[in-house]
């Protein structure tokens, strides 16, 4: 496993955070701009900008798209794909 050592995070803890964020993904029919979803989006961005994952640009674009409500379903799906990719990358 490629441990995200540059931020001093245990790889197992990082993997558990990714899994928890995947489980907590908001429903499509809810507004992503609701206050309770900002914490989730922040967690996603933190994971995806970590050097072990390095998907910050993609995360920012998709979060902006999700908050714009233009294609929140697509943004949700693509964020989920990036999270699952990060999980696989760390294995």
Backbone as CSV, one residue per row, in Angstrom:
resi,resn,N_x,N_y,N_z,CA_x,CA_y,CA_z,C_x,C_y,C_z
1,UNK,0.842,-1.178,0.000,0.000,0.000,0.000,0.884,1.237,0.000
2,UNK,0.539,2.216,-0.776,1.283,3.472,-0.802,0.757,4.374,0.303
3,UNK,1.430,4.401,1.408,0.988,5.204,2.545,1.147,6.689,2.251
4,UNK,0.155,7.492,2.616,0.256,8.932,2.423,1.154,9.551,3.488
5,UNK,2.436,9.193,3.507,3.371,9.582,4.561,3.676,11.070,4.589
6,UNK,3.566,11.746,3.435,3.940,13.151,3.391,3.036,14.037,4.229
7,UNK,1.926,13.566,4.659,1.048,14.324,5.549,0.947,13.636,6.904
8,UNK,1.777,12.626,7.124,1.858,11.926,8.390,0.532,11.267,8.782
9,UNK,-0.173,10.715,7.823,-1.434,10.022,8.055,-1.205,8.542,7.826
10,UNK,-1.672,7.747,8.761,-1.595,6.306,8.607,-2.478,5.898,7.425
11,UNK,-1.974,5.019,6.582,-2.710,4.598,5.384,-4.048,3.966,5.738
12,UNK,-4.114,3.207,6.824,-5.380,2.582,7.230,-6.402,3.625,7.671
13,UNK,-5.938,4.656,8.357,-6.826,5.740,8.779,-7.332,6.497,7.550
14,UNK,-6.455,6.747,6.602,-6.827,7.441,5.370,-7.852,6.626,4.582
15,UNK,-7.625,5.316,4.488,-8.560,4.429,3.796,-9.920,4.431,4.497
16,UNK,-9.922,4.395,5.826,-11.176,4.416,6.585,-11.933,5.718,6.344
17,UNK,-11.217,6.835,6.236,-11.858,8.121,5.956,-12.503,8.107,4.568
18,UNK,-11.809,7.566,3.593,-12.378,7.466,2.239,-13.645,6.622,2.264
19,UNK,-13.598,5.472,2.920,-14.766,4.589,2.996,-15.930,5.278,3.696
20,UNK,-15.645,6.026,4.766,-16.693,6.736,5.492,-17.327,7.820,4.620
21,UNK,-16.515,8.534,3.866,-17.033,9.581,2.974,-17.898,8.961,1.874
22,UNK,-17.489,7.818,1.346,-18.290,7.133,0.325,-19.647,6.734,0.902
23,UNK,-19.654,6.196,2.115,-20.920,5.788,2.753,-21.839,6.975,3.019
24,UNK,-21.256,8.139,3.271,-22.039,9.315,3.659,-22.444,10.196,2.480
25,UNK,-22.275,9.729,1.256,-22.584,10.558,0.081,-24.050,11.010,0.108
26,UNK,-24.295,12.303,-0.134,-25.663,12.824,-0.113,-26.528,12.207,-1.217
27,UNK,-27.808,12.145,-0.942,-28.761,11.669,-1.944,-28.849,12.682,-3.084
28,UNK,-29.128,12.186,-4.271,-29.203,13.048,-5.452,-30.323,14.078,-5.332
29,UNK,-31.438,13.700,-4.718,-32.589,14.602,-4.673,-32.442,15.714,-3.633
30,UNK,-31.362,15.684,-2.849,-31.131,16.737,-1.875,-30.228,17.811,-2.481
31,UNK,-30.423,19.033,-2.037,-29.570,20.121,-2.516,-28.182,19.990,-1.917
32,UNK,-27.172,20.006,-2.765,-25.802,19.907,-2.278,-25.361,21.196,-1.620
33,UNK,-26.109,22.260,-1.798,-25.763,23.529,-1.172,-26.334,23.631,0.241
34,UNK,-27.019,22.580,0.707,-27.527,22.568,2.076,-26.339,22.548,3.040
35,UNK,-26.475,23.228,4.160,-25.368,23.358,5.112,-24.759,22.024,5.520
36,UNK,-25.592,21.008,5.707,-25.076,19.710,6.157,-24.181,19.031,5.114
37,UNK,-24.256,19.467,3.869,-23.435,18.847,2.826,-22.082,19.536,2.631
38,UNK,-21.931,20.744,3.166,-20.643,21.423,3.024,-19.525,20.658,3.720
39,UNK,-19.826,20.079,4.886,-18.803,19.286,5.578,-18.395,18.097,4.717
40,UNK,-19.389,17.425,4.103,-19.089,16.266,3.253,-18.224,16.691,2.065
41,UNK,-18.601,17.771,1.410,-17.829,18.244,0.258,-16.413,18.651,0.664
42,UNK,-16.277,19.231,1.844,-14.951,19.583,2.347,-14.088,18.353,2.594
43,UNK,-14.697,17.302,3.132,-13.965,16.050,3.350,-13.521,15.452,2.023
44,UNK,-14.415,15.496,1.038,-14.073,14.977,-0.292,-12.884,15.752,-0.861
45,UNK,-12.956,17.066,-0.790,-11.865,17.879,-1.339,-10.546,17.587,-0.624
46,UNK,-10.584,17.446,0.705,-9.362,17.155,1.465,-8.744,15.826,1.037
47,UNK,-9.586,14.830,0.832,-9.089,13.517,0.393,-8.483,13.622,-1.002
48,UNK,-9.221,14.244,-1.910,-8.796,14.259,-3.306,-7.612,15.182,-3.577
49,UNK,-7.353,16.142,-2.694,-6.187,16.997,-2.908,-4.944,16.460,-2.208
50,UNK,-5.092,15.397,-1.434,-3.938,14.801,-0.754,-2.937,14.317,-1.802
51,UNK,-1.644,14.508,-1.580,-0.628,14.093,-2.556,-0.698,12.616,-2.958
52,UNK,-1.192,11.764,-2.091,-1.301,10.340,-2.429,-2.381,10.096,-3.476
53,UNK,-3.326,11.035,-3.584,-4.440,10.915,-4.539,-4.247,11.899,-5.692
54,UNK,-3.967,13.155,-5.368,-3.640,14.197,-6.341,-4.721,14.424,-7.402
55,UNK,-5.945,14.649,-6.957,-7.058,14.921,-7.872,-7.747,16.238,-7.506
56,UNK,-6.969,17.213,-7.042,-7.522,18.472,-6.569,-8.277,19.235,-7.656
57,UNK,-7.724,19.332,-8.837,-8.378,20.089,-9.913,-9.729,19.477,-10.261
58,UNK,-9.769,18.151,-10.370,-11.025,17.467,-10.678,-12.040,17.686,-9.562
59,UNK,-11.578,17.594,-8.322,-12.472,17.774,-7.176,-13.091,19.166,-7.185
60,UNK,-12.276,20.179,-7.374,-12.793,21.555,-7.376,-13.836,21.768,-8.464
61,UNK,-13.561,21.285,-9.652,-14.507,21.462,-10.762,-15.826,20.752,-10.475
62,UNK,-15.750,19.536,-9.952,-16.968,18.767,-9.690,-17.756,19.325,-8.510
63,UNK,-17.059,19.818,-7.504,-17.755,20.424,-6.366,-18.476,21.686,-6.820
64,UNK,-17.820,22.483,-7.639,-18.460,23.684,-8.196,-19.711,23.294,-8.992
65,UNK,-19.591,22.237,-9.784,-20.716,21.749,-10.587,-21.857,21.280,-9.690
66,UNK,-21.530,20.540,-8.642,-22.549,20.035,-7.722,-23.273,21.181,-7.030
67,UNK,-22.532,22.176,-6.586,-23.143,23.312,-5.901,-23.974,24.162,-6.842
68,UNK,-23.650,24.147,-8.120,-24.410,24.898,-9.103,-25.737,24.255,-9.442
69,UNK,-25.934,23.020,-9.023,-27.170,22.266,-9.247,-27.510,22.070,-10.715
70,UNK,-26.582,22.346,-11.622,-26.867,22.154,-13.042,-26.894,20.672,-13.385
71,UNK,-25.938,19.968,-12.876,-25.891,18.522,-13.132,-25.372,17.819,-11.883
72,UNK,-26.102,18.022,-10.783,-25.640,17.486,-9.505,-25.534,15.973,-9.517
73,UNK,-26.382,15.301,-10.283,-26.316,13.843,-10.369,-25.008,13.399,-11.014
74,UNK,-24.621,14.072,-12.079,-23.370,13.745,-12.765,-22.179,14.045,-11.870
75,UNK,-22.195,15.203,-11.229,-21.093,15.577,-10.335,-20.979,14.579,-9.195
76,UNK,-22.113,14.177,-8.638,-22.132,13.191,-7.547,-21.484,11.897,-8.008
77,UNK,-21.875,11.420,-9.162,-21.329,10.169,-9.697,-19.832,10.275,-9.943
78,UNK,-19.398,11.391,-10.498,-17.978,11.562,-10.796,-17.146,11.713,-9.531
79,UNK,-17.691,12.378,-8.507,-16.980,12.463,-7.226,-16.850,11.078,-6.602
80,UNK,-17.902,10.286,-6.706,-17.862,8.923,-6.176,-16.806,8.094,-6.903
81,UNK,-16.721,8.251,-8.203,-15.696,7.534,-8.984,-14.300,7.953,-8.528
82,UNK,-14.080,9.250,-8.323,-12.770,9.718,-7.862,-12.434,9.158,-6.483
83,UNK,-13.431,9.090,-5.595,-13.193,8.532,-4.261,-12.845,7.050,-4.337
84,UNK,-13.574,6.323,-5.162,-13.285,4.890,-5.303,-11.924,4.675,-5.961
85,UNK,-11.565,5.554,-6.871,-10.247,5.490,-7.491,-9.159,5.742,-6.452
86,UNK,-9.385,6.716,-5.583,-8.420,7.003,-4.516,-8.266,5.800,-3.605
87,UNK,-9.371,5.168,-3.286,-9.347,3.975,-2.429,-8.535,2.863,-3.091
88,UNK,-8.766,2.642,-4.355,-8.032,1.600,-5.089,-6.552,1.936,-5.192
89,UNK,-6.262,3.194,-5.395,-4.872,3.633,-5.534,-4.072,3.379,-4.256
90,UNK,-4.739,3.470,-3.113,-4.066,3.284,-1.830,-3.910,1.820,-1.437
91,UNK,-4.557,0.937,-2.132,-4.455,-0.492,-1.794,-3.134,-1.049,-2.196
